[in-house]
Amino acid sequence: QELLQAIAKAADQYPKPAVTFTYGTAGFRTLGERLPSVIFRVGMLAVLRSQRLNGATIGVMVTASHNPEPDNGVKLVDPAGEMLEQSWETHATALANCETTQDLISAYEAIAAQMRIDISSPASVVYAYDTRPSGPGLIKALEASLSAFGDRVKIVNLGITTTPVLHYVVKATNDRSATYGKPTIEGYYEKLAAALKTLIGNRAPLAPLYVDCANGVGAVALEEFGKYVENIMTFKALNTDTKSKGALNYQCGADFVKTKQQLPPSVAEPGVLAQPDTRGASFDGDADRIVYYYLRDGKTFRLLDGDKIAVLAALFIEDLVKRARLQDAIKVGVVQTAYANGSSTKFIKERNIPVTCTATGVKHLHHAALKYDVGVYFEANGHGTVLFSAAALETLHKAKPSSPEEDKATKNLLALSELINQAVGDALSDLLLVEVILAHRAWGAAEWDAGYEDLPNRLVKVEVPDRTIFLTTDAERKLTSPLGLQKLIDEAVAKVEQGRSFVRPSGTEDCVRVYAEASTTPATDQLAAIVTDLVK
Ligand code: NG1
Ligand code: ZN
């Protein structure tokens, strides 16, 4: 009772604005100024979640990723470093929408009672935030919530860091075997640096790489990490201004590059990518996404997106598995969404690597990837990673190589499992993965790009009066509602060579997205325009 009073007293400082909140694919996300009450309540839920899982550490990340600077958001991270279990999203939404403190306390007690949670049992929460100006104020709201629980809750503040670092720390903190790594930001850098050193061996240092940090927290991570790998690689960091108002994600970052299909102006400056075969990469605002690019023949912009990274990684790992002579024990698979370019899917299938298509949102891809021994999952926008199953790791640890080559391949696979973030998509870890593969293959960007040619594609954002009437099936590739609309889309697609188009409501913005691809750019644009008209 005392505890409930303490929570209520603290909650009174954070009244709910007249807004309806939903815990969506990226947690809660809206204007930062609307979020204090939501963050407070997320703190309460994090404690409940931890208590429900016998005091396991839960993560809270305050970020709005690639969204404009005034936005912010919050999401919970489960003990294994994964996204919050889906059944709890409704609890999050319920707490966020309680109108009064009294409603909030009742809803909170109801959730606790329903799951037989003792609200005075111990809990543990670790949190972090990105460089947004609204971050510190929101963190105050979180701290007000957590401290209402007194000594029952163990709190760790990681400060300003990337989303993938927070996921890493959560996973490492909960790892009883203590083999995943030290549960600190330094532990994360040390782990990546050690794996990179193993994989580069006595190869020449990697070519300097331009990295557009989206004026976000990735700039901080890159600078700190750079010190751990000074003699192996150098970063030429661009867009590292985390202080100027309005700079974050503005005209830069992975989302800008992927949606506009062009270089950020700062990277297009003369001299930046001028040397033949120089490559660049863009992080998004919280450094969990990455896309690559280069100028073909020094002129033409070529995007190497999440699909290209997935193909590069899957084929490389498949090669190593064969070299280790473990192909009967370790099956590599790829997980994509409907936004994956049709050419990439075809290319992977032709190489007899299985492909799964899931709904948008990394939690869906992540779960599908767990079904493979080694599951490579990427969204086309550059969010993804590679998961090594416990069984695959055991096979690698127990392998008895019968030649130096088999031994080397086995060790490289193990080092890759250390280099690649096993919790979530991670721009820095993915960057290192790409650089390692290119070094091993002795490839530049052009050779990597040569595998397949993307089909021309368009992604259109359509504002509609009510996006909730759009319902999908078949991994979001078909509409079941509004009735009859899918038939019209199918007819439009059938008229176009290599045509493909689908419509789905966004999980993060109030809009419907239309995707189209076809054999030529004019045909693609036309298909996108026709389907957009059908949706309006
Ligand atoms: P929505 O808004 O549901 O399309 C967007 C991205 C997703 C994912 C989430 C979370 C596209 C087309 N959609 O989702 O891939 O990254 O944001 O950030 O890129
Ligand atoms: Zn992000």
PDB file of C-alpha atoms in Angstrom, residues 38-318:
ATOM      1  CA  VAL A  38       4.307   7.497 -21.248  1.00  0.00           C
ATOM      2  CA  ILE A  39       7.924   7.139 -20.148  1.00  0.00           C
ATOM      3  CA  PHE A  40       6.895   7.217 -16.496  1.00  0.00           C
ATOM      4  CA  ARG A  41       4.467   4.364 -17.110  1.00  0.00           C
ATOM      5  CA  VAL A  42       6.965   2.417 -19.189  1.00  0.00           C
ATOM      6  CA  GLY A  43       9.196   2.548 -16.104  1.00  0.00           C
ATOM      7  CA  MET A  44       6.426   0.904 -14.068  1.00  0.00           C
ATOM      8  CA  LEU A  45       5.972  -1.762 -16.725  1.00  0.00           C
ATOM      9  CA  ALA A  46       9.719  -2.437 -16.942  1.00  0.00           C
ATOM     10  CA  VAL A  47       9.706  -3.143 -13.206  1.00  0.00           C
ATOM     11  CA  LEU A  48       6.693  -5.458 -13.561  1.00  0.00           C
ATOM     12  CA  ARG A  49       8.296  -7.280 -16.463  1.00  0.00           C
ATOM     13  CA  SER A  50      11.500  -7.775 -14.498  1.00  0.00           C
ATOM     14  CA  GLN A  51       9.567  -9.019 -11.461  1.00  0.00           C
ATOM     15  CA  ARG A  52       7.615 -11.419 -13.642  1.00  0.00           C
ATOM     16  CA  LEU A  53      10.922 -12.847 -14.895  1.00  0.00           C
ATOM     17  CA  ASN A  54      12.380 -13.356 -11.404  1.00  0.00           C
ATOM     18  CA  GLY A  55      14.312 -10.113 -11.357  1.00  0.00           C
ATOM     19  CA  ALA A  56      15.993 -10.503 -14.752  1.00  0.00           C
ATOM     20  CA  THR A  57      17.287  -7.189 -16.119  1.00  0.00           C
ATOM     21  CA  ILE A  58      14.971  -5.348 -18.522  1.00  0.00           C
ATOM     22  CA  GLY A  59      16.149  -2.573 -20.860  1.00  0.00           C
ATOM     23  CA  VAL A  60      14.507   0.778 -21.606  1.00  0.00           C
ATOM     24  CA  MET A  61      15.703   2.682 -24.672  1.00  0.00           C
ATOM     25  CA  VAL A  62      14.612   6.271 -25.285  1.00  0.00           C
ATOM     26  CA  THR A  63      15.042   7.069 -28.980  1.00  0.00           C
ATOM     27  CA  ALA A  64      13.091   7.858 -32.135  1.00  0.00           C
ATOM     28  CA  SER A  65      15.728   6.421 -34.458  1.00  0.00           C
ATOM     29  CA  HIS A  66      15.544   8.014 -37.926  1.00  0.00           C
ATOM     30  CA  ASN A  67      12.572  10.273 -37.123  1.00  0.00           C
ATOM     31  CA  PRO A  68      12.942  14.079 -37.028  1.00  0.00           C
ATOM     32  CA  GLU A  69      14.580  15.621 -33.987  1.00  0.00           C
ATOM     33  CA  PRO A  70      11.384  16.797 -32.168  1.00  0.00           C
ATOM     34  CA  ASP A  71      10.151  13.196 -32.077  1.00  0.00           C
ATOM     35  CA  ASN A  72      11.135  10.754 -29.426  1.00  0.00           C
ATOM     36  CA  GLY A  73      10.157   7.278 -28.382  1.00  0.00           C
ATOM     37  CA  VAL A  74      10.636   4.487 -25.918  1.00  0.00           C
ATOM     38  CA  LYS A  75      10.839   0.743 -26.116  1.00  0.00           C
ATOM     39  CA  LEU A  76      11.445  -2.111 -23.732  1.00  0.00           C
ATOM     40  CA  VAL A  77      14.101  -4.761 -24.190  1.00  0.00           C
ATOM     41  CA  ASP A  78      13.584  -8.303 -22.899  1.00  0.00           C
ATOM     42  CA  PRO A  79      16.297 -10.190 -20.969  1.00  0.00           C
ATOM     43  CA  ALA A  80      17.878 -11.942 -23.970  1.00  0.00           C
ATOM     44  CA  GLY A  81      18.290  -8.542 -25.625  1.00  0.00           C
ATOM     45  CA  GLU A  82      15.209  -9.031 -27.776  1.00  0.00           C
ATOM     46  CA  MET A  83      12.206  -6.787 -28.282  1.00  0.00           C
ATOM     47  CA  LEU A  84       9.504  -6.911 -25.609  1.00  0.00           C
ATOM     48  CA  GLU A  85       7.362 -10.047 -25.853  1.00  0.00           C
ATOM     49  CA  GLN A  86       4.352  -9.200 -27.984  1.00  0.00           C
ATOM     50  CA  SER A  87       1.694 -10.130 -25.412  1.00  0.00           C
ATOM     51  CA  TRP A  88       3.029  -7.351 -23.161  1.00  0.00           C
ATOM     52  CA  GLU A  89       2.561  -4.637 -25.773  1.00  0.00           C
ATOM     53  CA  THR A  90      -1.113  -4.445 -24.833  1.00  0.00           C
ATOM     54  CA  HIS A  91      -0.168  -3.862 -21.176  1.00  0.00           C
ATOM     55  CA  ALA A  92       2.110  -1.040 -22.279  1.00  0.00           C
ATOM     56  CA  THR A  93      -0.670   0.529 -24.330  1.00  0.00           C
ATOM     57  CA  ALA A  94      -3.173   0.096 -21.491  1.00  0.00           C
ATOM     58  CA  LEU A  95      -0.966   1.833 -18.913  1.00  0.00           C
ATOM     59  CA  ALA A  96      -0.038   4.645 -21.313  1.00  0.00           C
ATOM     60  CA  ASN A  97      -3.687   5.493 -21.933  1.00  0.00           C
ATOM     61  CA  CYS A  98      -4.973   5.647 -18.336  1.00  0.00           C
ATOM     62  CA  GLU A  99      -6.503   9.107 -17.958  1.00  0.00           C
ATOM     63  CA  THR A 100      -5.919   9.644 -14.249  1.00  0.00           C
ATOM     64  CA  THR A 101      -3.448   8.494 -11.618  1.00  0.00           C
ATOM     65  CA  GLN A 102      -6.235   6.497 -10.024  1.00  0.00           C
ATOM     66  CA  ASP A 103      -6.956   4.674 -13.297  1.00  0.00           C
ATOM     67  CA  LEU A 104      -3.252   4.051 -13.686  1.00  0.00           C
ATOM     68  CA  ILE A 105      -2.874   2.478 -10.253  1.00  0.00           C
ATOM     69  CA  SER A 106      -5.935   0.270 -10.836  1.00  0.00           C
ATOM     70  CA  ALA A 107      -4.691  -0.860 -14.253  1.00  0.00           C
ATOM     71  CA  TYR A 108      -1.254  -1.542 -12.806  1.00  0.00           C
ATOM     72  CA  GLU A 109      -2.685  -3.594  -9.951  1.00  0.00           C
ATOM     73  CA  ALA A 110      -4.883  -5.494 -12.394  1.00  0.00           C
ATOM     74  CA  ILE A 111      -1.906  -6.489 -14.552  1.00  0.00           C
ATOM     75  CA  ALA A 112       0.061  -7.546 -11.473  1.00  0.00           C
ATOM     76  CA  ALA A 113      -2.866  -9.574 -10.150  1.00  0.00           C
ATOM     77  CA  GLN A 114      -3.538 -11.211 -13.506  1.00  0.00           C
ATOM     78  CA  MET A 115       0.038 -12.447 -13.691  1.00  0.00           C
ATOM     79  CA  ARG A 116       0.445 -13.088  -9.967  1.00  0.00           C
ATOM     80  CA  ILE A 117       3.313 -10.630  -9.691  1.00  0.00           C
ATOM     81  CA  ASP A 118       4.412  -9.507  -6.237  1.00  0.00           C
ATOM     82  CA  ILE A 119       4.942  -5.794  -6.856  1.00  0.00           C
ATOM     83  CA  SER A 120       7.327  -5.480  -3.955  1.00  0.00           C
ATOM     84  CA  SER A 121       9.721  -8.160  -5.212  1.00  0.00           C
ATOM     85  CA  PRO A 122      13.174  -7.180  -6.561  1.00  0.00           C
ATOM     86  CA  ALA A 123      13.640  -5.915 -10.106  1.00  0.00           C
ATOM     87  CA  SER A 124      16.456  -4.672 -12.311  1.00  0.00           C
ATOM     88  CA  VAL A 125      16.323  -2.076 -15.103  1.00  0.00           C
ATOM     89  CA  VAL A 126      19.027  -0.646 -17.368  1.00  0.00           C
ATOM     90  CA  TYR A 127      18.337   2.352 -19.581  1.00  0.00           C
ATOM     91  CA  ALA A 128      19.914   4.571 -22.193  1.00  0.00           C
ATOM     92  CA  TYR A 129      18.945   7.397 -24.538  1.00  0.00           C
ATOM     93  CA  ASP A 130      20.075   8.993 -27.768  1.00  0.00           C
ATOM     94  CA  THR A 131      21.214  12.584 -28.454  1.00  0.00           C
ATOM     95  CA  ARG A 132      17.763  14.166 -28.867  1.00  0.00           C
ATOM     96  CA  PRO A 133      17.191  17.397 -26.889  1.00  0.00           C
ATOM     97  CA  SER A 134      14.073  15.901 -25.267  1.00  0.00           C
ATOM     98  CA  GLY A 135      16.075  12.903 -23.968  1.00  0.00           C
ATOM     99  CA  PRO A 136      17.255  14.203 -20.572  1.00  0.00           C
ATOM    100  CA  GLY A 137      13.762  15.434 -19.589  1.00  0.00           C
ATOM    101  CA  LEU A 138      12.234  12.090 -20.490  1.00  0.00           C
ATOM    102  CA  ILE A 139      14.922  10.257 -18.552  1.00  0.00           C
ATOM    103  CA  LYS A 140      13.904  12.320 -15.497  1.00  0.00           C
ATOM    104  CA  ALA A 141      10.382  10.944 -15.875  1.00  0.00           C
ATOM    105  CA  LEU A 142      11.773   7.418 -16.088  1.00  0.00           C
ATOM    106  CA  GLU A 143      13.921   7.934 -13.011  1.00  0.00           C
ATOM    107  CA  ALA A 144      10.981   9.383 -11.081  1.00  0.00           C
ATOM    108  CA  SER A 145       9.057   6.213 -11.837  1.00  0.00           C
ATOM    109  CA  LEU A 146      11.857   3.795 -11.008  1.00  0.00           C
ATOM    110  CA  SER A 147      12.850   5.549  -7.803  1.00  0.00           C
ATOM    111  CA  ALA A 148       9.273   5.339  -6.490  1.00  0.00           C
ATOM    112  CA  PHE A 149      10.060   1.645  -5.954  1.00  0.00           C
ATOM    113  CA  GLY A 150      12.957   2.437  -3.611  1.00  0.00           C
ATOM    114  CA  ASP A 151      15.701  -0.140  -3.097  1.00  0.00           C
ATOM    115  CA  ARG A 152      13.664  -2.898  -4.665  1.00  0.00           C
ATOM    116  CA  VAL A 153      14.793  -1.867  -8.112  1.00  0.00           C
ATOM    117  CA  LYS A 154      18.404  -2.017  -9.183  1.00  0.00           C
ATOM    118  CA  ILE A 155      19.008   0.743 -11.723  1.00  0.00           C
ATOM    119  CA  VAL A 156      21.822   1.181 -14.246  1.00  0.00           C
ATOM    120  CA  ASN A 157      21.990   4.331 -16.383  1.00  0.00           C
ATOM    121  CA  LEU A 158      24.148   3.835 -19.475  1.00  0.00           C
ATOM    122  CA  GLY A 159      23.704   7.479 -20.472  1.00  0.00           C
ATOM    123  CA  ILE A 160      23.830   8.476 -24.133  1.00  0.00           C
ATOM    124  CA  THR A 161      24.515   5.425 -26.256  1.00  0.00           C
ATOM    125  CA  THR A 162      23.182   3.521 -29.247  1.00  0.00           C
ATOM    126  CA  THR A 163      20.181   1.211 -29.283  1.00  0.00           C
ATOM    127  CA  PRO A 164      22.300  -1.871 -30.081  1.00  0.00           C
ATOM    128  CA  VAL A 165      24.655  -1.160 -27.168  1.00  0.00           C
ATOM    129  CA  LEU A 166      21.679  -1.104 -24.795  1.00  0.00           C
ATOM    130  CA  HIS A 167      20.459  -4.432 -26.205  1.00  0.00           C
ATOM    131  CA  TYR A 168      23.955  -5.855 -25.827  1.00  0.00           C
ATOM    132  CA  VAL A 169      24.239  -4.740 -22.198  1.00  0.00           C
ATOM    133  CA  VAL A 170      20.833  -6.225 -21.350  1.00  0.00           C
ATOM    134  CA  LYS A 171      21.791  -9.557 -22.905  1.00  0.00           C
ATOM    135  CA  ALA A 172      25.240  -9.594 -21.297  1.00  0.00           C
ATOM    136  CA  THR A 173      23.828  -8.671 -17.860  1.00  0.00           C
ATOM    137  CA  ASN A 174      21.422 -11.600 -17.970  1.00  0.00           C
ATOM    138  CA  ASP A 175      23.950 -14.084 -19.316  1.00  0.00           C
ATOM    139  CA  ARG A 176      24.538 -16.421 -16.392  1.00  0.00           C
ATOM    140  CA  SER A 177      27.434 -18.176 -18.103  1.00  0.00           C
ATOM    141  CA  ALA A 178      29.182 -14.788 -18.430  1.00  0.00           C
ATOM    142  CA  THR A 179      30.530 -15.770 -21.843  1.00  0.00           C
ATOM    143  CA  TYR A 180      28.644 -13.193 -23.899  1.00  0.00           C
ATOM    144  CA  GLY A 181      30.804 -10.304 -22.731  1.00  0.00           C
ATOM    145  CA  LYS A 182      31.182  -7.676 -20.023  1.00  0.00           C
ATOM    146  CA  PRO A 183      27.836  -5.925 -19.410  1.00  0.00           C
ATOM    147  CA  THR A 184      29.167  -2.429 -20.092  1.00  0.00           C
ATOM    148  CA  ILE A 185      29.640  -0.099 -23.050  1.00  0.00           C
ATOM    149  CA  GLU A 186      33.383  -0.806 -22.904  1.00  0.00           C
ATOM    150  CA  GLY A 187      32.621  -4.532 -22.852  1.00  0.00           C
ATOM    151  CA  TYR A 188      30.754  -4.094 -26.123  1.00  0.00           C
ATOM    152  CA  TYR A 189      33.657  -2.288 -27.805  1.00  0.00           C
ATOM    153  CA  GLU A 190      36.155  -4.822 -26.468  1.00  0.00           C
ATOM    154  CA  LYS A 191      34.116  -7.722 -27.766  1.00  0.00           C
ATOM    155  CA  LEU A 192      33.754  -6.256 -31.256  1.00  0.00           C
ATOM    156  CA  ALA A 193      37.420  -5.235 -31.403  1.00  0.00           C
ATOM    157  CA  ALA A 194      38.660  -8.664 -30.329  1.00  0.00           C
ATOM    158  CA  ALA A 195      36.492 -10.451 -32.916  1.00  0.00           C
ATOM    159  CA  LEU A 196      37.607  -8.009 -35.605  1.00  0.00           C
ATOM    160  CA  LYS A 197      41.266  -8.649 -34.780  1.00  0.00           C
ATOM    161  CA  THR A 198      40.775 -12.403 -35.055  1.00  0.00           C
ATOM    162  CA  LEU A 199      39.012 -12.097 -38.384  1.00  0.00           C
ATOM    163  CA  ILE A 200      41.468  -9.651 -39.944  1.00  0.00           C
ATOM    164  CA  GLY A 201      44.469 -11.640 -38.705  1.00  0.00           C
ATOM    165  CA  ASN A 202      47.598 -10.489 -40.450  1.00  0.00           C
ATOM    166  CA  ARG A 203      45.801  -9.024 -43.429  1.00  0.00           C
ATOM    167  CA  ALA A 204      46.589  -5.440 -44.407  1.00  0.00           C
ATOM    168  CA  PRO A 205      44.647  -2.765 -42.477  1.00  0.00           C
ATOM    169  CA  LEU A 206      41.223  -2.070 -43.955  1.00  0.00           C
ATOM    170  CA  ALA A 207      40.725   0.854 -46.326  1.00  0.00           C
ATOM    171  CA  PRO A 208      39.499   4.048 -44.614  1.00  0.00           C
ATOM    172  CA  LEU A 209      35.745   4.220 -44.652  1.00  0.00           C
ATOM    173  CA  TYR A 210      33.475   7.270 -44.756  1.00  0.00           C
ATOM    174  CA  VAL A 211      30.721   6.951 -42.200  1.00  0.00           C
ATOM    175  CA  ASP A 212      27.745   9.333 -42.144  1.00  0.00           C
ATOM    176  CA  CYS A 213      26.617   9.280 -38.502  1.00  0.00           C
ATOM    177  CA  ALA A 214      23.300  11.121 -39.157  1.00  0.00           C
ATOM    178  CA  ASN A 215      24.428  13.709 -36.551  1.00  0.00           C
ATOM    179  CA  GLY A 216      23.310  11.169 -33.996  1.00  0.00           C
ATOM    180  CA  VAL A 217      24.585   8.921 -31.258  1.00  0.00           C
ATOM    181  CA  GLY A 218      26.406   6.719 -33.774  1.00  0.00           C
ATOM    182  CA  ALA A 219      29.011   9.482 -33.942  1.00  0.00           C
ATOM    183  CA  VAL A 220      29.769   9.004 -30.265  1.00  0.00           C
ATOM    184  CA  ALA A 221      30.018   5.227 -30.603  1.00  0.00           C
ATOM    185  CA  LEU A 222      32.197   5.397 -33.701  1.00  0.00           C
ATOM    186  CA  GLU A 223      34.649   7.791 -32.088  1.00  0.00           C
ATOM    187  CA  GLU A 224      34.959   5.687 -28.956  1.00  0.00           C
ATOM    188  CA  PHE A 225      35.187   2.410 -30.830  1.00  0.00           C
ATOM    189  CA  GLY A 226      37.800   3.802 -33.218  1.00  0.00           C
ATOM    190  CA  LYS A 227      40.302   3.890 -30.345  1.00  0.00           C
ATOM    191  CA  TYR A 228      40.037   0.128 -29.914  1.00  0.00           C
ATOM    192  CA  VAL A 229      40.946  -0.669 -33.526  1.00  0.00           C
ATOM    193  CA  GLU A 230      43.360   2.115 -34.464  1.00  0.00           C
ATOM    194  CA  ASN A 231      45.881  -0.120 -36.228  1.00  0.00           C
ATOM    195  CA  ILE A 232      43.267  -2.155 -38.089  1.00  0.00           C
ATOM    196  CA  MET A 233      40.950   0.443 -39.545  1.00  0.00           C
ATOM    197  CA  THR A 234      40.255   4.175 -39.660  1.00  0.00           C
ATOM    198  CA  PHE A 235      36.911   5.863 -39.929  1.00  0.00           C
ATOM    199  CA  LYS A 236      36.330   9.143 -41.693  1.00  0.00           C
ATOM    200  CA  ALA A 237      33.310  10.224 -39.728  1.00  0.00           C
ATOM    201  CA  LEU A 238      30.862  12.672 -41.351  1.00  0.00           C
ATOM    202  CA  ASN A 239      27.732  14.278 -39.880  1.00  0.00           C
ATOM    203  CA  THR A 240      28.930  14.001 -36.308  1.00  0.00           C
ATOM    204  CA  ASP A 241      27.227  17.161 -35.028  1.00  0.00           C
ATOM    205  CA  THR A 242      25.137  15.940 -32.124  1.00  0.00           C
ATOM    206  CA  LYS A 243      24.760  19.425 -30.615  1.00  0.00           C
ATOM    207  CA  SER A 244      23.264  21.781 -33.236  1.00  0.00           C
ATOM    208  CA  LYS A 245      19.523  22.051 -33.119  1.00  0.00           C
ATOM    209  CA  GLY A 246      17.755  20.377 -36.016  1.00  0.00           C
ATOM    210  CA  ALA A 247      20.818  18.552 -37.344  1.00  0.00           C
ATOM    211  CA  LEU A 248      19.833  15.028 -36.330  1.00  0.00           C
ATOM    212  CA  ASN A 249      18.778  12.948 -39.361  1.00  0.00           C
ATOM    213  CA  TYR A 250      18.468  16.132 -41.401  1.00  0.00           C
ATOM    214  CA  GLN A 251      19.623  15.567 -44.994  1.00  0.00           C
ATOM    215  CA  CYS A 252      21.699  12.612 -43.866  1.00  0.00           C
ATOM    216  CA  GLY A 253      21.514   9.157 -42.376  1.00  0.00           C
ATOM    217  CA  ALA A 254      20.510   5.723 -43.606  1.00  0.00           C
ATOM    218  CA  ASP A 255      16.831   6.519 -43.967  1.00  0.00           C
ATOM    219  CA  PHE A 256      17.519   9.611 -46.081  1.00  0.00           C
ATOM    220  CA  VAL A 257      19.789   7.623 -48.396  1.00  0.00           C
ATOM    221  CA  LYS A 258      17.439   4.670 -48.724  1.00  0.00           C
ATOM    222  CA  THR A 259      14.238   6.655 -49.287  1.00  0.00           C
ATOM    223  CA  LYS A 260      15.734   9.335 -51.540  1.00  0.00           C
ATOM    224  CA  GLN A 261      18.072   6.866 -53.235  1.00  0.00           C
ATOM    225  CA  GLN A 262      20.800   9.484 -53.247  1.00  0.00           C
ATOM    226  CA  LEU A 263      23.879  10.570 -51.308  1.00  0.00           C
ATOM    227  CA  PRO A 264      23.485  12.949 -48.382  1.00  0.00           C
ATOM    228  CA  PRO A 265      24.675  16.391 -49.625  1.00  0.00           C
ATOM    229  CA  SER A 266      27.618  16.270 -47.190  1.00  0.00           C
ATOM    230  CA  VAL A 267      28.799  12.987 -48.703  1.00  0.00           C
ATOM    231  CA  ALA A 268      28.210  14.228 -52.254  1.00  0.00           C
ATOM    232  CA  GLU A 269      30.761  17.036 -51.674  1.00  0.00           C
ATOM    233  CA  PRO A 270      33.609  16.885 -54.144  1.00  0.00           C
ATOM    234  CA  GLY A 271      36.478  14.831 -52.824  1.00  0.00           C
ATOM    235  CA  VAL A 272      34.587  12.697 -50.342  1.00  0.00           C
ATOM    236  CA  LEU A 273      34.052   9.506 -52.315  1.00  0.00           C
ATOM    237  CA  ALA A 274      36.420  10.575 -55.062  1.00  0.00           C
ATOM    238  CA  GLN A 275      39.126   7.916 -54.831  1.00  0.00           C
ATOM    239  CA  PRO A 276      38.293   4.895 -56.960  1.00  0.00           C
ATOM    240  CA  ASP A 277      36.469   2.257 -54.992  1.00  0.00           C
ATOM    241  CA  THR A 278      36.015   4.351 -51.880  1.00  0.00           C
ATOM    242  CA  ARG A 279      32.892   3.286 -50.099  1.00  0.00           C
ATOM    243  CA  GLY A 280      30.710   5.107 -47.661  1.00  0.00           C
ATOM    244  CA  ALA A 281      28.087   4.045 -45.173  1.00  0.00           C
ATOM    245  CA  SER A 282      25.243   5.814 -43.396  1.00  0.00           C
ATOM    246  CA  PHE A 283      23.968   5.019 -39.903  1.00  0.00           C
ATOM    247  CA  ASP A 284      20.521   6.050 -38.774  1.00  0.00           C
ATOM    248  CA  GLY A 285      19.875   8.258 -35.724  1.00  0.00           C
ATOM    249  CA  ASP A 286      20.313   5.510 -33.109  1.00  0.00           C
ATOM    250  CA  ALA A 287      22.843   3.420 -35.070  1.00  0.00           C
ATOM    251  CA  ASP A 288      20.849   0.254 -35.494  1.00  0.00           C
ATOM    252  CA  ARG A 289      20.598   0.572 -39.277  1.00  0.00           C
ATOM    253  CA  ILE A 290      23.230   0.897 -41.966  1.00  0.00           C
ATOM    254  CA  VAL A 291      23.352   1.211 -45.732  1.00  0.00           C
ATOM    255  CA  TYR A 292      26.442   1.363 -47.929  1.00  0.00           C
ATOM    256  CA  TYR A 293      27.107   3.131 -51.216  1.00  0.00           C
ATOM    257  CA  TYR A 294      29.819   4.038 -53.688  1.00  0.00           C
ATOM    258  CA  LEU A 295      30.184   5.911 -56.961  1.00  0.00           C
ATOM    259  CA  ARG A 296      30.406   3.524 -59.877  1.00  0.00           C
ATOM    260  CA  ASP A 297      33.179   4.677 -62.217  1.00  0.00           C
ATOM    261  CA  GLY A 298      33.530   7.651 -59.904  1.00  0.00           C
ATOM    262  CA  LYS A 299      30.129   8.985 -61.019  1.00  0.00           C
ATOM    263  CA  THR A 300      26.974   6.950 -60.596  1.00  0.00           C
ATOM    264  CA  PHE A 301      25.486   6.563 -57.130  1.00  0.00           C
ATOM    265  CA  ARG A 302      25.034   2.908 -56.259  1.00  0.00           C
ATOM    266  CA  LEU A 303      23.189   1.878 -53.122  1.00  0.00           C
ATOM    267  CA  LEU A 304      24.183  -1.245 -51.227  1.00  0.00           C
ATOM    268  CA  ASP A 305      21.232  -1.655 -48.891  1.00  0.00           C
ATOM    269  CA  GLY A 306      20.094  -4.233 -46.365  1.00  0.00           C
ATOM    270  CA  ASP A 307      19.318  -6.755 -49.114  1.00  0.00           C
ATOM    271  CA  LYS A 308      22.841  -6.447 -50.502  1.00  0.00           C
ATOM    272  CA  ILE A 309      24.305  -6.866 -47.015  1.00  0.00           C
ATOM    273  CA  ALA A 310      22.138  -9.957 -46.400  1.00  0.00           C
ATOM    274  CA  VAL A 311      23.275 -11.557 -49.651  1.00  0.00           C
ATOM    275  CA  LEU A 312      26.924 -10.744 -48.955  1.00  0.00           C
ATOM    276  CA  ALA A 313      26.707 -12.189 -45.436  1.00  0.00           C
ATOM    277  CA  ALA A 314      24.686 -15.297 -46.309  1.00  0.00           C
ATOM    278  CA  LEU A 315      26.953 -16.368 -49.179  1.00  0.00           C
ATOM    279  CA  PHE A 316      30.108 -15.728 -47.154  1.00  0.00           C
ATOM    280  CA  ILE A 317      28.875 -17.711 -44.167  1.00  0.00           C
ATOM    281  CA  GLU A 318      27.653 -20.508 -46.426  1.00  0.00           C
TER     282      GLU A 318
END
